[in-house]
Amino acid sequence: MTRSPADAVQRRAIEPVICYPTETLPQPDLALYRAARDGATPVSRTLVPPREARAFRARAGQFFRISCPEGPQVGDLNLFNAENPDERFYSGKTRALHGTHLRVGARMWSGFPSLRPMATMIADTLDWYGTDPHGGRVHDVIGTRCDPYTHWVLSGGGMYHHCCHSNLTRALIDEGFVPDRAEALVHDVLNVFMCTGFTADTGQYFMKASPARQGDHVEFFAEIDVMGVLSACPGGDCGSEHSSDAAACHPLLVEVFAPADGALKGWIPPEPNGYDRSHGRAG
């Protein structure tokens, strides 16, 4: 190891700077959303079987709730513009703006060039969990999704087809996408109900058993027309392992609700990002 320089203590003591201060971001009107949600009526229910994925749709101004109807279960969520699947959830920028784990008021942002809110978290029955003694929090935008390629590498050639990546791919195929296009559309996820963090010594990504229990839910307001694809992770509550059939798994439930007419008076869906895309080119 390189010998520490004489000013090592001073270098480490430099105060951090937040990369993207969010005070100037357009803020969601949570009071309006919650008032509209109070009078909303159900329009669809989608049950996601264990170790499988299913697609659902919500119109702009509707609400979707993801819940654990039977027991603790982690879900991997992909989100798309329902009219243009090339506009999809951008976990990296969402993480940069809102932190490693999403909380009420945080938004799921789409990728470039649109870069706009797709959905806003408005309710979470796990908001009490906070940060545990290991540094774990819930609903992360850190993990990419369990996938058969990493499993093949780590297992020495094992074939497992119910990783979330494969589950999401099959669900998109079921929605009419050809297999190669479906797999290319799958992207880094919001890990709903998953409890994760980084170890203090090595900085490795860790998971631990989800604190979710039967009936726990997280709820979102759809800022634009969205198609969601949700996988019930083969890791179950992710307290032991994933990418296998060893863990106990449960289904997930997605319910979509429509507000009453006029309940969102004054609300306007966000437009695509206004950057001119010139990238400094003349003319």
Short mmCIF file of C-alpha atoms in Angstrom, two decimals:
data_model
loop_
_atom_site.label_atom_id
_atom_site.label_comp_id
_atom_site.label_asym_id
_atom_site.label_seq_id
_atom_site.Cartn_x
_atom_site.Cartn_y
_atom_site.Cartn_z
CA MET A 1 0.00 0.00 0.00
CA THR A 2 1.19 3.52 -0.80
CA ARG A 3 2.44 5.44 2.24
CA SER A 4 0.01 8.12 3.39
CA PRO A 5 1.07 11.68 2.49
CA ALA A 6 1.75 14.19 5.25
CA ASP A 7 -1.57 15.94 4.61
CA ALA A 8 -3.70 12.76 4.45
CA VAL A 9 -5.87 13.79 7.41
CA GLN A 10 -6.60 17.18 5.88
CA ARG A 11 -7.47 15.66 2.50
CA ARG A 12 -9.92 13.22 4.08
CA ALA A 13 -11.50 16.00 6.16
CA ILE A 14 -12.64 18.04 3.14
CA GLU A 15 -16.41 18.54 3.33
CA PRO A 16 -18.50 16.78 0.66
CA VAL A 17 -20.56 18.70 -1.89
CA ILE A 18 -23.94 17.44 -3.10
CA CYS A 19 -23.56 16.80 -6.83
CA TYR A 20 -27.12 17.73 -7.80
CA PRO A 21 -28.82 20.10 -5.34
CA THR A 22 -32.54 19.52 -5.81
CA GLU A 23 -33.98 22.73 -4.39
CA THR A 24 -34.70 24.00 -7.91
CA LEU A 25 -36.40 20.81 -9.12
CA PRO A 26 -40.14 21.13 -9.77
CA GLN A 27 -41.71 19.75 -6.60
CA PRO A 28 -44.66 17.34 -6.68
CA ASP A 29 -47.89 18.60 -5.16
CA LEU A 30 -48.29 15.71 -2.71
CA ALA A 31 -51.32 17.30 -1.07
CA LEU A 32 -53.12 17.41 -4.43
CA TYR A 33 -52.09 13.86 -5.28
CA ARG A 34 -53.23 12.50 -1.93
CA ALA A 35 -56.56 14.30 -2.10
CA ALA A 36 -57.12 12.86 -5.58
CA ARG A 37 -56.10 9.41 -4.36
CA ASP A 38 -58.68 9.52 -1.55
CA GLY A 39 -61.51 9.56 -4.08
CA ALA A 40 -59.93 7.26 -6.66
CA THR A 41 -61.57 4.04 -7.80
CA PRO A 42 -59.89 0.78 -8.85
CA VAL A 43 -59.53 0.10 -12.58
CA SER A 44 -57.24 -2.95 -12.76
CA ARG A 45 -55.49 -5.65 -10.71
CA THR A 46 -52.42 -7.61 -11.84
CA LEU A 47 -51.14 -10.52 -9.78
CA VAL A 48 -47.46 -11.27 -10.35
CA PRO A 49 -46.71 -14.94 -9.56
CA PRO A 50 -43.56 -15.90 -7.63
CA ARG A 51 -40.44 -15.99 -9.85
CA GLU A 52 -42.38 -14.47 -12.75
CA ALA A 53 -43.11 -10.99 -14.12
CA ARG A 54 -46.19 -9.27 -15.47
CA ALA A 55 -46.90 -5.98 -17.24
CA PHE A 56 -49.47 -3.37 -16.23
CA ARG A 57 -50.50 0.06 -17.46
CA ALA A 58 -51.51 3.30 -15.78
CA ARG A 59 -52.65 6.48 -17.50
CA ALA A 60 -51.22 9.89 -16.64
CA GLY A 61 -52.97 11.05 -13.48
CA GLN A 62 -53.75 7.54 -12.25
CA PHE A 63 -52.18 5.76 -9.28
CA PHE A 64 -50.56 2.35 -9.02
CA ARG A 65 -49.96 0.41 -5.83
CA ILE A 66 -47.51 -2.48 -5.43
CA SER A 67 -48.23 -4.68 -2.43
CA CYS A 68 -47.31 -7.95 -0.74
CA PRO A 69 -50.63 -9.86 -0.58
CA GLU A 70 -49.25 -12.97 1.13
CA GLY A 71 -45.82 -12.28 2.64
CA PRO A 72 -42.48 -10.49 2.25
CA GLN A 73 -41.40 -10.31 -1.37
CA VAL A 74 -38.98 -8.13 -3.30
CA GLY A 75 -40.03 -6.80 -6.71
CA ASP A 76 -37.91 -5.51 -9.60
CA LEU A 77 -39.73 -2.72 -11.45
CA ASN A 78 -39.12 -1.48 -14.98
CA LEU A 79 -41.11 1.54 -16.16
CA PHE A 80 -41.73 2.73 -19.72
CA ASN A 81 -43.57 5.49 -21.54
CA ALA A 82 -46.61 3.48 -22.63
CA GLU A 83 -46.57 5.12 -26.07
CA ASN A 84 -42.80 4.95 -26.62
CA PRO A 85 -40.90 2.19 -24.78
CA ASP A 86 -37.58 3.78 -25.75
CA GLU A 87 -38.36 6.33 -23.05
CA ARG A 88 -37.78 4.32 -19.90
CA PHE A 89 -36.77 4.61 -16.27
CA TYR A 90 -33.25 5.94 -15.64
CA SER A 91 -32.18 4.53 -12.28
CA GLY A 92 -28.76 6.21 -12.34
CA LYS A 93 -30.08 9.75 -12.70
CA THR A 94 -32.89 9.00 -10.24
CA ARG A 95 -30.24 7.88 -7.76
CA ALA A 96 -28.17 11.00 -8.39
CA LEU A 97 -31.17 13.25 -7.76
CA HIS A 98 -32.95 11.45 -4.92
CA GLY A 99 -30.39 9.16 -3.31
CA THR A 100 -29.74 5.44 -3.27
CA HIS A 101 -33.19 4.54 -1.90
CA LEU A 102 -36.48 6.18 -2.84
CA ARG A 103 -38.80 7.77 -0.31
CA VAL A 104 -42.19 9.47 -0.45
CA GLY A 105 -41.89 12.52 -2.69
CA ALA A 106 -39.09 11.03 -4.81
CA ARG A 107 -39.69 10.58 -8.51
CA MET A 108 -38.76 7.96 -11.08
CA TRP A 109 -37.07 9.85 -13.93
CA SER A 110 -36.84 8.80 -17.57
CA GLY A 111 -33.62 8.70 -19.56
CA PHE A 112 -32.20 11.09 -22.12
CA PRO A 113 -33.35 12.95 -24.11
CA SER A 114 -36.73 13.17 -22.34
CA LEU A 115 -35.44 13.27 -18.72
CA ARG A 116 -38.74 13.97 -16.97
CA PRO A 117 -40.67 12.50 -14.06
CA MET A 118 -42.50 9.30 -14.96
CA ALA A 119 -43.97 8.52 -11.53
CA THR A 120 -43.88 9.97 -8.02
CA MET A 121 -43.90 7.92 -4.81
CA ILE A 122 -46.83 9.13 -2.71
CA ALA A 123 -47.18 6.46 0.00
CA ASP A 124 -45.03 3.81 1.65
CA THR A 125 -45.95 1.60 4.59
CA LEU A 126 -42.23 0.97 5.19
CA ASP A 127 -41.37 4.65 5.65
CA TRP A 128 -40.77 3.89 9.34
CA TYR A 129 -37.72 1.73 8.55
CA GLY A 130 -35.26 4.53 7.87
CA THR A 131 -31.61 3.45 8.07
CA ASP A 132 -30.78 0.32 10.07
CA PRO A 133 -27.54 -0.35 12.03
CA HIS A 134 -25.94 -1.93 8.95
CA GLY A 135 -26.72 1.05 6.73
CA GLY A 136 -29.59 -0.77 5.05
CA ARG A 137 -32.58 1.07 3.58
CA VAL A 138 -35.55 -0.03 1.46
CA HIS A 139 -36.59 0.57 -2.19
CA ASP A 140 -33.17 0.87 -3.77
CA VAL A 141 -32.03 2.20 -7.13
CA ILE A 142 -28.57 0.66 -6.68
CA GLY A 143 -28.91 -2.93 -7.82
CA THR A 144 -29.23 -3.62 -11.52
CA ARG A 145 -31.48 -6.77 -11.24
CA CYS A 146 -30.47 -10.40 -10.85
CA ASP A 147 -29.61 -11.82 -14.25
CA PRO A 148 -28.64 -15.15 -15.84
CA TYR A 149 -25.34 -13.82 -17.20
CA THR A 150 -23.89 -12.93 -13.80
CA HIS A 151 -25.32 -16.19 -12.45
CA TRP A 152 -23.50 -18.11 -15.20
CA VAL A 153 -20.21 -16.44 -14.26
CA LEU A 154 -20.54 -16.85 -10.49
CA SER A 155 -21.91 -20.39 -10.60
CA GLY A 156 -19.35 -21.72 -13.05
CA GLY A 157 -21.75 -22.19 -15.94
CA GLY A 158 -25.14 -22.66 -14.28
CA MET A 159 -28.30 -21.98 -16.27
CA TYR A 160 -31.12 -20.31 -14.35
CA HIS A 161 -34.07 -18.81 -16.21
CA HIS A 162 -36.08 -17.07 -13.47
CA CYS A 163 -33.69 -14.24 -12.68
CA CYS A 164 -35.51 -10.91 -12.78
CA HIS A 165 -33.79 -9.98 -16.06
CA SER A 166 -35.24 -13.07 -17.72
CA ASN A 167 -38.62 -12.63 -16.03
CA LEU A 168 -38.87 -9.05 -17.32
CA THR A 169 -37.80 -10.17 -20.79
CA ARG A 170 -40.50 -12.86 -20.94
CA ALA A 171 -43.14 -10.40 -19.75
CA LEU A 172 -42.23 -7.98 -22.55
CA ILE A 173 -42.37 -10.82 -25.07
CA ASP A 174 -45.86 -11.57 -23.77
CA GLU A 175 -46.68 -7.91 -24.53
CA GLY A 176 -45.80 -8.46 -28.20
CA PHE A 177 -42.11 -7.52 -28.40
CA VAL A 178 -39.79 -9.84 -30.31
CA PRO A 179 -37.26 -11.54 -27.98
CA ASP A 180 -34.16 -9.51 -28.89
CA ARG A 181 -36.07 -6.23 -28.69
CA ALA A 182 -37.65 -7.29 -25.39
CA GLU A 183 -34.31 -8.07 -23.76
CA ALA A 184 -32.79 -4.83 -25.05
CA LEU A 185 -35.61 -2.86 -23.44
CA VAL A 186 -35.04 -4.34 -19.97
CA HIS A 187 -33.19 -1.81 -17.83
CA ASP A 188 -31.88 -1.17 -14.33
CA VAL A 189 -34.71 -1.37 -11.85
CA LEU A 190 -36.32 0.08 -8.78
CA ASN A 191 -35.97 -2.73 -6.23
CA VAL A 192 -39.31 -2.45 -4.47
CA PHE A 193 -39.26 -3.63 -0.81
CA MET A 194 -35.60 -4.71 -1.08
CA CYS A 195 -33.36 -3.79 1.87
CA THR A 196 -29.84 -2.99 0.73
CA GLY A 197 -26.74 -0.91 1.33
CA PHE A 198 -22.96 -0.92 1.05
CA THR A 199 -20.57 -2.55 3.53
CA ALA A 200 -18.44 -0.10 5.49
CA ASP A 201 -15.18 -2.00 4.97
CA THR A 202 -15.20 -3.11 1.32
CA GLY A 203 -18.02 -0.97 -0.09
CA GLN A 204 -19.76 -4.07 -1.45
CA TYR A 205 -23.46 -4.04 -2.28
CA PHE A 206 -25.36 -6.11 0.29
CA MET A 207 -28.93 -7.29 0.74
CA LYS A 208 -30.77 -8.43 3.84
CA ALA A 209 -34.22 -9.75 4.59
CA SER A 210 -36.89 -7.26 3.60
CA PRO A 211 -38.86 -5.76 6.50
CA ALA A 212 -42.03 -5.99 4.37
CA ARG A 213 -44.89 -8.10 5.66
CA GLN A 214 -48.25 -9.18 4.30
CA GLY A 215 -50.22 -6.06 3.36
CA ASP A 216 -47.27 -3.69 3.05
CA HIS A 217 -47.39 -1.51 -0.04
CA VAL A 218 -45.82 1.38 -1.90
CA GLU A 219 -47.86 3.69 -4.10
CA PHE A 220 -47.05 5.92 -7.07
CA PHE A 221 -48.72 8.69 -9.06
CA ALA A 222 -48.30 8.23 -12.81
CA GLU A 223 -47.00 11.51 -14.22
CA ILE A 224 -47.25 10.24 -17.82
CA ASP A 225 -48.90 7.22 -19.47
CA VAL A 226 -46.77 4.31 -18.26
CA MET A 227 -46.31 0.62 -18.80
CA GLY A 228 -44.76 -1.07 -15.83
CA VAL A 229 -43.20 -4.52 -15.78
CA LEU A 230 -42.73 -6.06 -12.34
CA SER A 231 -40.81 -9.21 -11.43
CA ALA A 232 -41.35 -11.13 -8.20
CA CYS A 233 -37.67 -11.82 -7.49
CA PRO A 234 -36.58 -15.46 -7.05
CA GLY A 235 -34.78 -14.27 -3.93
CA GLY A 236 -38.10 -13.86 -2.10
CA ASP A 237 -37.35 -11.41 0.71
CA CYS A 238 -33.66 -11.45 -0.40
CA GLY A 239 -32.51 -12.52 3.05
CA SER A 240 -30.49 -15.51 1.82
CA GLU A 241 -29.77 -15.78 -1.91
CA HIS A 242 -31.24 -15.08 -5.29
CA SER A 243 -30.94 -16.63 -8.76
CA SER A 244 -32.18 -19.98 -7.46
CA ASP A 245 -35.34 -21.73 -6.34
CA ALA A 246 -34.09 -22.05 -2.74
CA ALA A 247 -35.82 -19.03 -1.21
CA ALA A 248 -39.47 -18.93 -0.22
CA CYS A 249 -41.27 -16.62 -2.66
CA HIS A 250 -44.64 -14.90 -2.69
CA PRO A 251 -46.70 -13.10 -5.32
CA LEU A 252 -46.90 -9.34 -5.73
CA LEU A 253 -50.05 -7.39 -6.52
CA VAL A 254 -50.34 -4.27 -8.69
CA GLU A 255 -53.54 -2.24 -8.44
CA VAL A 256 -54.31 0.80 -10.57
CA PHE A 257 -56.71 3.52 -9.42
CA ALA A 258 -58.31 6.39 -11.36
CA PRO A 259 -59.15 9.70 -9.64
CA ALA A 260 -62.57 11.32 -9.84
CA ASP A 261 -63.17 13.82 -12.63
CA GLY A 262 -61.73 17.21 -11.68
CA ALA A 263 -59.72 15.87 -8.74
CA LEU A 264 -56.44 16.93 -10.36
CA LYS A 265 -57.55 20.40 -11.44
CA GLY A 266 -54.51 22.47 -12.38
CA TRP A 267 -52.16 19.51 -12.75
CA ILE A 268 -50.35 19.15 -16.09
CA PRO A 269 -48.28 16.10 -17.12
CA PRO A 270 -44.57 16.96 -17.46
CA GLU A 271 -43.31 17.66 -20.96
CA PRO A 272 -40.11 16.07 -22.31
CA ASN A 273 -36.91 17.87 -21.35
CA GLY A 274 -36.42 21.26 -23.01
CA TYR A 275 -32.72 21.01 -23.83
CA ASP A 276 -32.24 21.85 -27.53
CA ARG A 277 -29.93 18.88 -28.19
CA SER A 278 -27.44 21.01 -30.11
CA HIS A 279 -24.61 19.87 -27.83
CA GLY A 280 -22.75 23.05 -28.67
CA ARG A 281 -22.73 22.55 -32.44
CA ALA A 282 -22.91 25.70 -34.53
CA GLY A 283 -26.08 26.22 -36.53
#
